[in-house]
Structure formats: C-alpha cells, structure tokens
C-alpha cells in the first residue's frame, strides 16, 4: 500500500531541507535533480517510511544538523537508515510487482561507497521510491534488509550487472533479497519505546 504525501509533510520537508543544506555534502550528483530537490525527496521518503511502519513521522526531526546523521529511526536499541530514490513510473510499477530482475536496470538498490562506513551504526536499511517526475505524491515501499547481511554479502563495485558502469563504486543490493516492510514494522512494534530525534532526510 503506497503512502500518500500530505501538504504538512511537504512543508516540513522543505523547511528541513533548507536547514540541513549548508551542513550536507552529497556523495554523488544526479543530472535530473538538484541537491535541494534530493534533500526534499529524502525527507519525504523518511516521513512516508515512518508512516508505513506505524510511527509518528513528525517525531525525531532533529534540532540541528551539526553532526553526522546517526540513523533515520532510533527506536530504543534499534537504528534504521532510510534510503529513498526516484524511478521512472513504468519501471517502478514493475519493480513493486516483482517484474524487474536483479540484473536488469533498477533491479539493485545502491549504497554509495562513502556511505558504507556508516552502515556499522545501523541495524537495518529500508528502501522506498517515488515515481520520477510525478511530484512525489505517492511513496512506495521497496523493502528492508539487515545491515549485517549487507556487510557480509556485498562489496563495492563500479560495474553494473547489465554491462555498464556506475558513476562511483557502490554496493548494489539485489531487490529480490529485500524483505517486506511488514517484518520491520513487527520488529519495531515489539520493541517500541520513545523515539530519539534522528531525522536527516537520508
């Protein structure tokens, strides 16, 4: 079930992106999206993912961005990093129906090499996506995975599985290995406690 982005979410994402922008160094550039647009998409994805997991998306917004993001969800002793991407609509619809192979374009979820050292601080990584060019109205869950599994089974690579090269080395996680977000929701529900401010729009 996709999550509908509300006007309140958009206002909060725009506000937090402006607050965070002077403090952030983007790990890579995108031709189709400015740095500020990416920050807004990141915050919207974080808010929507929290909503999907049954959490209050307003909780956890950081007081400032002077330090490195410790994770997007800090729930008692569980830390979750949320990654958001935009994907062409036709491909995204196929992806969420399981009709895109791991070795086809958009069949992998990427973690840039500069973000890899941060993984040791997280217990889980969750992915979601918006349809590119459609005003980020609906957020779709792509799944989650344990960071221990990622670190054990993946290494940075510059080569895509379909014969081209990434702009920079990255871990390319197979979509088929991601687990349903319902599982992560159950984990968080079982160990729910007051959330620590964490939001960074990752």
JSON list of C-alpha atoms in Angstrom, two decimals:
[
{"chain": "A", "resi": 1, "resn": "UNK", "atom": "CA", "xyz": [0.00, 0.00, 0.00]},
{"chain": "A", "resi": 2, "resn": "UNK", "atom": "CA", "xyz": [1.62, 3.32, -1.07]},
{"chain": "A", "resi": 3, "resn": "UNK", "atom": "CA", "xyz": [1.81, 6.23, 1.35]},
{"chain": "A", "resi": 4, "resn": "UNK", "atom": "CA", "xyz": [0.16, 9.49, 0.31]},
{"chain": "A", "resi": 5, "resn": "UNK", "atom": "CA", "xyz": [2.35, 12.55, 0.82]},
{"chain": "A", "resi": 6, "resn": "UNK", "atom": "CA", "xyz": [0.46, 15.31, 2.63]},
{"chain": "A", "resi": 7, "resn": "UNK", "atom": "CA", "xyz": [0.86, 19.08, 2.43]},
{"chain": "A", "resi": 8, "resn": "UNK", "atom": "CA", "xyz": [2.15, 19.01, 6.01]},
{"chain": "A", "resi": 9, "resn": "UNK", "atom": "CA", "xyz": [4.86, 16.55, 5.01]},
{"chain": "A", "resi": 10, "resn": "UNK", "atom": "CA", "xyz": [5.85, 18.75, 2.04]},
{"chain": "A", "resi": 11, "resn": "UNK", "atom": "CA", "xyz": [6.08, 21.84, 4.22]},
{"chain": "A", "resi": 12, "resn": "UNK", "atom": "CA", "xyz": [8.20, 20.01, 6.80]},
{"chain": "A", "resi": 13, "resn": "UNK", "atom": "CA", "xyz": [10.47, 18.51, 4.12]},
{"chain": "A", "resi": 14, "resn": "UNK", "atom": "CA", "xyz": [11.07, 21.90, 2.50]},
{"chain": "A", "resi": 15, "resn": "UNK", "atom": "CA", "xyz": [11.79, 23.52, 5.85]},
{"chain": "A", "resi": 16, "resn": "UNK", "atom": "CA", "xyz": [14.19, 20.80, 6.99]},
{"chain": "A", "resi": 17, "resn": "UNK", "atom": "CA", "xyz": [15.97, 20.69, 3.63]},
{"chain": "A", "resi": 18, "resn": "UNK", "atom": "CA", "xyz": [16.74, 24.41, 3.90]},
{"chain": "A", "resi": 19, "resn": "UNK", "atom": "CA", "xyz": [18.00, 23.94, 7.47]},
{"chain": "A", "resi": 20, "resn": "UNK", "atom": "CA", "xyz": [20.15, 20.97, 6.52]},
{"chain": "A", "resi": 21, "resn": "UNK", "atom": "CA", "xyz": [21.53, 22.16, 3.17]},
{"chain": "A", "resi": 22, "resn": "UNK", "atom": "CA", "xyz": [24.50, 24.22, 4.47]},
{"chain": "A", "resi": 23, "resn": "UNK", "atom": "CA", "xyz": [25.66, 21.23, 6.55]},
{"chain": "A", "resi": 24, "resn": "UNK", "atom": "CA", "xyz": [25.48, 18.43, 3.97]},
{"chain": "A", "resi": 25, "resn": "UNK", "atom": "CA", "xyz": [27.94, 17.09, 1.41]},
{"chain": "A", "resi": 26, "resn": "UNK", "atom": "CA", "xyz": [26.21, 14.98, -1.22]},
{"chain": "A", "resi": 27, "resn": "UNK", "atom": "CA", "xyz": [28.02, 11.75, -2.03]},
{"chain": "A", "resi": 28, "resn": "UNK", "atom": "CA", "xyz": [27.11, 11.88, -5.73]},
{"chain": "A", "resi": 29, "resn": "UNK", "atom": "CA", "xyz": [25.33, 14.12, -8.24]},
{"chain": "A", "resi": 30, "resn": "UNK", "atom": "CA", "xyz": [22.22, 13.49, -10.34]},
{"chain": "A", "resi": 31, "resn": "UNK", "atom": "CA", "xyz": [21.55, 15.14, -13.69]},
{"chain": "A", "resi": 32, "resn": "UNK", "atom": "CA", "xyz": [17.78, 15.13, -13.21]},
{"chain": "A", "resi": 33, "resn": "UNK", "atom": "CA", "xyz": [17.63, 16.52, -9.66]},
{"chain": "A", "resi": 34, "resn": "UNK", "atom": "CA", "xyz": [19.30, 19.39, -7.78]},
{"chain": "A", "resi": 35, "resn": "UNK", "atom": "CA", "xyz": [20.83, 18.96, -4.36]},
{"chain": "A", "resi": 36, "resn": "UNK", "atom": "CA", "xyz": [17.92, 20.74, -2.68]},
{"chain": "A", "resi": 37, "resn": "UNK", "atom": "CA", "xyz": [15.37, 18.61, -4.54]},
{"chain": "A", "resi": 38, "resn": "UNK", "atom": "CA", "xyz": [17.20, 15.48, -3.42]},
{"chain": "A", "resi": 39, "resn": "UNK", "atom": "CA", "xyz": [17.14, 16.66, 0.19]},
{"chain": "A", "resi": 40, "resn": "UNK", "atom": "CA", "xyz": [13.38, 17.23, -0.03]},
{"chain": "A", "resi": 41, "resn": "UNK", "atom": "CA", "xyz": [12.84, 13.79, -1.59]},
{"chain": "A", "resi": 42, "resn": "UNK", "atom": "CA", "xyz": [14.95, 12.27, 1.18]},
{"chain": "A", "resi": 43, "resn": "UNK", "atom": "CA", "xyz": [12.88, 13.88, 3.91]},
{"chain": "A", "resi": 44, "resn": "UNK", "atom": "CA", "xyz": [9.60, 12.95, 2.21]},
{"chain": "A", "resi": 45, "resn": "UNK", "atom": "CA", "xyz": [10.78, 9.37, 1.90]},
{"chain": "A", "resi": 46, "resn": "UNK", "atom": "CA", "xyz": [11.77, 9.30, 5.55]},
{"chain": "A", "resi": 47, "resn": "UNK", "atom": "CA", "xyz": [8.42, 10.69, 6.68]},
{"chain": "A", "resi": 48, "resn": "UNK", "atom": "CA", "xyz": [6.49, 8.25, 4.47]},
{"chain": "A", "resi": 49, "resn": "UNK", "atom": "CA", "xyz": [8.54, 5.26, 5.61]},
{"chain": "A", "resi": 50, "resn": "UNK", "atom": "CA", "xyz": [7.86, 6.11, 9.25]},
{"chain": "A", "resi": 51, "resn": "UNK", "atom": "CA", "xyz": [4.16, 6.35, 8.44]},
{"chain": "A", "resi": 52, "resn": "UNK", "atom": "CA", "xyz": [4.36, 2.96, 6.71]},
{"chain": "A", "resi": 53, "resn": "UNK", "atom": "CA", "xyz": [5.96, 1.47, 9.83]},
{"chain": "A", "resi": 54, "resn": "UNK", "atom": "CA", "xyz": [3.27, 2.85, 12.12]},
{"chain": "A", "resi": 55, "resn": "UNK", "atom": "CA", "xyz": [5.49, 5.55, 13.61]},
{"chain": "A", "resi": 56, "resn": "UNK", "atom": "CA", "xyz": [4.81, 9.25, 14.09]},
{"chain": "A", "resi": 57, "resn": "UNK", "atom": "CA", "xyz": [6.64, 10.84, 11.17]},
{"chain": "A", "resi": 58, "resn": "UNK", "atom": "CA", "xyz": [6.84, 14.17, 13.00]},
{"chain": "A", "resi": 59, "resn": "UNK", "atom": "CA", "xyz": [8.78, 12.64, 15.87]},
{"chain": "A", "resi": 60, "resn": "UNK", "atom": "CA", "xyz": [12.53, 12.53, 15.59]},
{"chain": "A", "resi": 61, "resn": "UNK", "atom": "CA", "xyz": [13.09, 15.65, 13.48]},
{"chain": "A", "resi": 62, "resn": "UNK", "atom": "CA", "xyz": [16.48, 16.91, 14.51]},
{"chain": "A", "resi": 63, "resn": "UNK", "atom": "CA", "xyz": [17.06, 20.12, 16.45]},
{"chain": "A", "resi": 64, "resn": "UNK", "atom": "CA", "xyz": [20.10, 20.81, 14.29]},
{"chain": "A", "resi": 65, "resn": "UNK", "atom": "CA", "xyz": [22.31, 19.20, 11.63]},
{"chain": "A", "resi": 66, "resn": "UNK", "atom": "CA", "xyz": [25.70, 19.97, 13.12]},
{"chain": "A", "resi": 67, "resn": "UNK", "atom": "CA", "xyz": [26.65, 16.28, 13.43]},
{"chain": "A", "resi": 68, "resn": "UNK", "atom": "CA", "xyz": [26.55, 13.25, 11.12]},
{"chain": "A", "resi": 69, "resn": "UNK", "atom": "CA", "xyz": [23.20, 11.51, 10.79]},
{"chain": "A", "resi": 70, "resn": "UNK", "atom": "CA", "xyz": [23.04, 8.61, 13.28]},
{"chain": "A", "resi": 71, "resn": "UNK", "atom": "CA", "xyz": [20.13, 6.96, 11.51]},
{"chain": "A", "resi": 72, "resn": "UNK", "atom": "CA", "xyz": [16.63, 7.93, 10.47]},
{"chain": "A", "resi": 73, "resn": "UNK", "atom": "CA", "xyz": [14.78, 5.84, 13.05]},
{"chain": "A", "resi": 74, "resn": "UNK", "atom": "CA", "xyz": [16.24, 5.42, 16.54]},
{"chain": "A", "resi": 75, "resn": "UNK", "atom": "CA", "xyz": [13.84, 3.16, 18.40]},
{"chain": "A", "resi": 76, "resn": "UNK", "atom": "CA", "xyz": [15.16, 2.02, 21.78]},
{"chain": "A", "resi": 77, "resn": "UNK", "atom": "CA", "xyz": [18.17, -0.07, 20.70]},
{"chain": "A", "resi": 78, "resn": "UNK", "atom": "CA", "xyz": [17.19, -0.35, 17.01]},
{"chain": "A", "resi": 79, "resn": "UNK", "atom": "CA", "xyz": [18.60, 2.01, 14.38]},
{"chain": "A", "resi": 80, "resn": "UNK", "atom": "CA", "xyz": [17.20, 2.14, 10.84]},
{"chain": "A", "resi": 81, "resn": "UNK", "atom": "CA", "xyz": [18.59, 4.05, 7.87]},
{"chain": "A", "resi": 82, "resn": "UNK", "atom": "CA", "xyz": [16.02, 5.02, 5.23]},
{"chain": "A", "resi": 83, "resn": "UNK", "atom": "CA", "xyz": [17.03, 5.39, 1.60]},
{"chain": "A", "resi": 84, "resn": "UNK", "atom": "CA", "xyz": [14.78, 6.98, -1.00]},
{"chain": "A", "resi": 85, "resn": "UNK", "atom": "CA", "xyz": [15.11, 7.08, -4.77]},
{"chain": "A", "resi": 86, "resn": "UNK", "atom": "CA", "xyz": [13.07, 8.20, -7.75]},
{"chain": "A", "resi": 87, "resn": "UNK", "atom": "CA", "xyz": [12.38, 5.68, -10.51]},
{"chain": "A", "resi": 88, "resn": "UNK", "atom": "CA", "xyz": [10.56, 6.11, -13.85]},
{"chain": "A", "resi": 89, "resn": "UNK", "atom": "CA", "xyz": [6.91, 5.27, -13.22]},
{"chain": "A", "resi": 90, "resn": "UNK", "atom": "CA", "xyz": [6.57, 2.33, -15.62]},
{"chain": "A", "resi": 91, "resn": "UNK", "atom": "CA", "xyz": [9.67, 0.66, -14.18]},
{"chain": "A", "resi": 92, "resn": "UNK", "atom": "CA", "xyz": [8.64, 1.37, -10.59]},
{"chain": "A", "resi": 93, "resn": "UNK", "atom": "CA", "xyz": [5.26, -0.30, -11.11]},
{"chain": "A", "resi": 94, "resn": "UNK", "atom": "CA", "xyz": [7.01, -3.37, -12.50]},
{"chain": "A", "resi": 95, "resn": "UNK", "atom": "CA", "xyz": [9.55, -3.31, -9.68]},
{"chain": "A", "resi": 96, "resn": "UNK", "atom": "CA", "xyz": [6.96, -3.39, -6.90]},
{"chain": "A", "resi": 97, "resn": "UNK", "atom": "CA", "xyz": [5.19, -6.27, -8.70]},
{"chain": "A", "resi": 98, "resn": "UNK", "atom": "CA", "xyz": [8.44, -8.24, -8.80]},
{"chain": "A", "resi": 99, "resn": "UNK", "atom": "CA", "xyz": [8.75, -7.96, -12.60]},
{"chain": "A", "resi": 100, "resn": "UNK", "atom": "CA", "xyz": [12.25, -6.43, -12.70]},
{"chain": "A", "resi": 101, "resn": "UNK", "atom": "CA", "xyz": [15.13, -8.88, -12.42]},
{"chain": "A", "resi": 102, "resn": "UNK", "atom": "CA", "xyz": [18.06, -8.24, -10.10]},
{"chain": "A", "resi": 103, "resn": "UNK", "atom": "CA", "xyz": [20.44, -7.98, -13.04]},
{"chain": "A", "resi": 104, "resn": "UNK", "atom": "CA", "xyz": [18.28, -5.57, -15.04]},
{"chain": "A", "resi": 105, "resn": "UNK", "atom": "CA", "xyz": [18.38, -1.76, -14.79]},
{"chain": "A", "resi": 106, "resn": "UNK", "atom": "CA", "xyz": [16.78, -0.64, -11.49]},
{"chain": "A", "resi": 107, "resn": "UNK", "atom": "CA", "xyz": [16.96, -4.19, -10.14]},
{"chain": "A", "resi": 108, "resn": "UNK", "atom": "CA", "xyz": [19.51, -3.24, -7.48]},
{"chain": "A", "resi": 109, "resn": "UNK", "atom": "CA", "xyz": [19.35, -0.87, -4.54]},
{"chain": "A", "resi": 110, "resn": "UNK", "atom": "CA", "xyz": [22.55, 1.13, -4.21]},
{"chain": "A", "resi": 111, "resn": "UNK", "atom": "CA", "xyz": [24.69, 2.22, -1.27]},
{"chain": "A", "resi": 112, "resn": "UNK", "atom": "CA", "xyz": [27.42, 4.66, -2.27]},
{"chain": "A", "resi": 113, "resn": "UNK", "atom": "CA", "xyz": [30.95, 3.78, -1.11]},
{"chain": "A", "resi": 114, "resn": "UNK", "atom": "CA", "xyz": [31.18, 6.89, 1.08]},
{"chain": "A", "resi": 115, "resn": "UNK", "atom": "CA", "xyz": [28.05, 5.79, 2.96]},
{"chain": "A", "resi": 116, "resn": "UNK", "atom": "CA", "xyz": [29.36, 2.27, 3.63]},
{"chain": "A", "resi": 117, "resn": "UNK", "atom": "CA", "xyz": [31.32, 3.17, 6.83]},
{"chain": "A", "resi": 118, "resn": "UNK", "atom": "CA", "xyz": [28.06, 4.43, 8.34]},
{"chain": "A", "resi": 119, "resn": "UNK", "atom": "CA", "xyz": [26.40, 1.03, 7.99]},
{"chain": "A", "resi": 120, "resn": "UNK", "atom": "CA", "xyz": [28.05, -0.26, 11.16]},
{"chain": "A", "resi": 121, "resn": "UNK", "atom": "CA", "xyz": [25.90, 2.22, 13.10]},
{"chain": "A", "resi": 122, "resn": "UNK", "atom": "CA", "xyz": [22.63, 0.84, 11.69]},
{"chain": "A", "resi": 123, "resn": "UNK", "atom": "CA", "xyz": [20.74, -2.37, 12.35]},
{"chain": "A", "resi": 124, "resn": "UNK", "atom": "CA", "xyz": [18.59, -2.18, 9.22]},
{"chain": "A", "resi": 125, "resn": "UNK", "atom": "CA", "xyz": [18.41, -0.31, 5.93]},
{"chain": "A", "resi": 126, "resn": "UNK", "atom": "CA", "xyz": [14.96, 0.38, 4.45]},
{"chain": "A", "resi": 127, "resn": "UNK", "atom": "CA", "xyz": [14.32, 1.46, 0.86]},
{"chain": "A", "resi": 128, "resn": "UNK", "atom": "CA", "xyz": [11.43, 3.28, -0.78]},
{"chain": "A", "resi": 129, "resn": "UNK", "atom": "CA", "xyz": [10.80, 5.15, -4.01]},
{"chain": "A", "resi": 130, "resn": "UNK", "atom": "CA", "xyz": [8.76, 7.82, -5.74]},
{"chain": "A", "resi": 131, "resn": "UNK", "atom": "CA", "xyz": [7.74, 7.85, -9.40]},
{"chain": "A", "resi": 132, "resn": "UNK", "atom": "CA", "xyz": [10.17, 10.22, -11.09]},
{"chain": "A", "resi": 133, "resn": "UNK", "atom": "CA", "xyz": [8.62, 13.41, -12.44]},
{"chain": "A", "resi": 134, "resn": "UNK", "atom": "CA", "xyz": [5.25, 12.86, -10.77]},
{"chain": "A", "resi": 135, "resn": "UNK", "atom": "CA", "xyz": [5.55, 15.44, -7.96]},
{"chain": "A", "resi": 136, "resn": "UNK", "atom": "CA", "xyz": [6.41, 12.85, -5.29]},
{"chain": "A", "resi": 137, "resn": "UNK", "atom": "CA", "xyz": [2.75, 12.27, -4.47]},
{"chain": "A", "resi": 138, "resn": "UNK", "atom": "CA", "xyz": [2.96, 8.58, -3.54]},
{"chain": "A", "resi": 139, "resn": "UNK", "atom": "CA", "xyz": [5.79, 6.75, -1.77]},
{"chain": "A", "resi": 140, "resn": "UNK", "atom": "CA", "xyz": [6.21, 3.03, -2.43]},
{"chain": "A", "resi": 141, "resn": "UNK", "atom": "CA", "xyz": [7.98, 0.65, -0.09]},
{"chain": "A", "resi": 142, "resn": "UNK", "atom": "CA", "xyz": [10.72, -1.47, -1.67]},
{"chain": "A", "resi": 143, "resn": "UNK", "atom": "CA", "xyz": [11.69, -3.42, 1.46]},
{"chain": "A", "resi": 144, "resn": "UNK", "atom": "CA", "xyz": [14.41, -3.64, 4.08]},
{"chain": "A", "resi": 145, "resn": "UNK", "atom": "CA", "xyz": [17.48, -5.71, 4.93]},
{"chain": "A", "resi": 146, "resn": "UNK", "atom": "CA", "xyz": [19.75, -6.28, 7.92]},
{"chain": "A", "resi": 147, "resn": "UNK", "atom": "CA", "xyz": [22.98, -4.32, 7.70]},
{"chain": "A", "resi": 148, "resn": "UNK", "atom": "CA", "xyz": [24.89, -7.36, 8.96]},
{"chain": "A", "resi": 149, "resn": "UNK", "atom": "CA", "xyz": [23.71, -9.30, 5.90]},
{"chain": "A", "resi": 150, "resn": "UNK", "atom": "CA", "xyz": [24.67, -6.43, 3.58]},
{"chain": "A", "resi": 151, "resn": "UNK", "atom": "CA", "xyz": [28.18, -6.14, 5.02]},
{"chain": "A", "resi": 152, "resn": "UNK", "atom": "CA", "xyz": [28.70, -9.89, 4.85]},
{"chain": "A", "resi": 153, "resn": "UNK", "atom": "CA", "xyz": [27.49, -10.44, 1.30]},
{"chain": "A", "resi": 154, "resn": "UNK", "atom": "CA", "xyz": [28.31, -7.24, -0.63]},
{"chain": "A", "resi": 155, "resn": "UNK", "atom": "CA", "xyz": [31.41, -5.30, -1.59]},
{"chain": "A", "resi": 156, "resn": "UNK", "atom": "CA", "xyz": [31.68, -2.02, -3.52]},
{"chain": "A", "resi": 157, "resn": "UNK", "atom": "CA", "xyz": [31.74, -2.39, -7.31]},
{"chain": "A", "resi": 158, "resn": "UNK", "atom": "CA", "xyz": [31.94, 0.00, -10.23]},
{"chain": "A", "resi": 159, "resn": "UNK", "atom": "CA", "xyz": [30.33, -2.45, -12.66]},
{"chain": "A", "resi": 160, "resn": "UNK", "atom": "CA", "xyz": [26.60, -2.86, -13.07]},
{"chain": "A", "resi": 161, "resn": "UNK", "atom": "CA", "xyz": [25.21, -6.39, -13.56]},
{"chain": "A", "resi": 162, "resn": "UNK", "atom": "CA", "xyz": [23.92, -5.36, -17.00]},
{"chain": "A", "resi": 163, "resn": "UNK", "atom": "CA", "xyz": [27.25, -4.40, -18.57]},
{"chain": "A", "resi": 164, "resn": "UNK", "atom": "CA", "xyz": [27.73, -0.71, -17.82]},
{"chain": "A", "resi": 165, "resn": "UNK", "atom": "CA", "xyz": [29.43, 1.25, -15.03]},
{"chain": "A", "resi": 166, "resn": "UNK", "atom": "CA", "xyz": [28.13, 3.17, -12.04]},
{"chain": "A", "resi": 167, "resn": "UNK", "atom": "CA", "xyz": [29.21, 6.78, -11.65]},
{"chain": "A", "resi": 168, "resn": "UNK", "atom": "CA", "xyz": [31.01, 5.78, -8.44]},
{"chain": "A", "resi": 169, "resn": "UNK", "atom": "CA", "xyz": [31.70, 2.49, -6.64]},
{"chain": "A", "resi": 170, "resn": "UNK", "atom": "CA", "xyz": [28.76, 1.27, -4.59]},
{"chain": "A", "resi": 171, "resn": "UNK", "atom": "CA", "xyz": [27.19, -1.79, -3.05]},
{"chain": "A", "resi": 172, "resn": "UNK", "atom": "CA", "xyz": [24.42, -2.98, -5.37]},
{"chain": "A", "resi": 173, "resn": "UNK", "atom": "CA", "xyz": [21.87, -4.89, -3.29]},
{"chain": "A", "resi": 174, "resn": "UNK", "atom": "CA", "xyz": [19.60, -7.37, -5.07]},
{"chain": "A", "resi": 175, "resn": "UNK", "atom": "CA", "xyz": [15.98, -6.27, -4.91]},
{"chain": "A", "resi": 176, "resn": "UNK", "atom": "CA", "xyz": [14.89, -9.91, -4.58]},
{"chain": "A", "resi": 177, "resn": "UNK", "atom": "CA", "xyz": [16.73, -10.16, -1.25]},
{"chain": "A", "resi": 178, "resn": "UNK", "atom": "CA", "xyz": [14.84, -7.30, 0.36]},
{"chain": "A", "resi": 179, "resn": "UNK", "atom": "CA", "xyz": [12.22, -8.26, 2.93]},
{"chain": "A", "resi": 180, "resn": "UNK", "atom": "CA", "xyz": [8.69, -6.92, 3.27]},
{"chain": "A", "resi": 181, "resn": "UNK", "atom": "CA", "xyz": [8.40, -3.78, 5.37]},
{"chain": "A", "resi": 182, "resn": "UNK", "atom": "CA", "xyz": [5.74, -5.57, 7.43]},
{"chain": "A", "resi": 183, "resn": "UNK", "atom": "CA", "xyz": [8.56, -7.56, 9.03]},
{"chain": "A", "resi": 184, "resn": "UNK", "atom": "CA", "xyz": [10.40, -4.43, 10.10]},
{"chain": "A", "resi": 185, "resn": "UNK", "atom": "CA", "xyz": [7.14, -2.97, 11.41]},
{"chain": "A", "resi": 186, "resn": "UNK", "atom": "CA", "xyz": [6.67, -6.04, 13.61]},
{"chain": "A", "resi": 187, "resn": "UNK", "atom": "CA", "xyz": [10.24, -5.79, 14.91]},
{"chain": "A", "resi": 188, "resn": "UNK", "atom": "CA", "xyz": [9.78, -2.14, 15.85]},
{"chain": "A", "resi": 189, "resn": "UNK", "atom": "CA", "xyz": [6.37, -2.77, 17.39]},
{"chain": "A", "resi": 190, "resn": "UNK", "atom": "CA", "xyz": [7.76, -5.49, 19.61]},
{"chain": "A", "resi": 191, "resn": "UNK", "atom": "CA", "xyz": [10.46, -3.19, 20.97]},
{"chain": "A", "resi": 192, "resn": "UNK", "atom": "CA", "xyz": [8.74, 0.15, 20.77]},
{"chain": "A", "resi": 193, "resn": "UNK", "atom": "CA", "xyz": [9.81, 2.94, 23.03]},
{"chain": "A", "resi": 194, "resn": "UNK", "atom": "CA", "xyz": [10.12, 6.70, 22.84]},
{"chain": "A", "resi": 195, "resn": "UNK", "atom": "CA", "xyz": [11.92, 7.71, 19.68]},
{"chain": "A", "resi": 196, "resn": "UNK", "atom": "CA", "xyz": [15.11, 9.73, 19.80]},
{"chain": "A", "resi": 197, "resn": "UNK", "atom": "CA", "xyz": [15.39, 12.74, 17.43]},
{"chain": "A", "resi": 198, "resn": "UNK", "atom": "CA", "xyz": [17.13, 11.48, 14.33]},
{"chain": "A", "resi": 199, "resn": "UNK", "atom": "CA", "xyz": [15.64, 12.77, 11.08]},
{"chain": "A", "resi": 200, "resn": "UNK", "atom": "CA", "xyz": [18.25, 13.58, 8.49]},
{"chain": "A", "resi": 201, "resn": "UNK", "atom": "CA", "xyz": [16.45, 13.06, 5.18]},
{"chain": "A", "resi": 202, "resn": "UNK", "atom": "CA", "xyz": [18.79, 10.27, 4.02]}
]
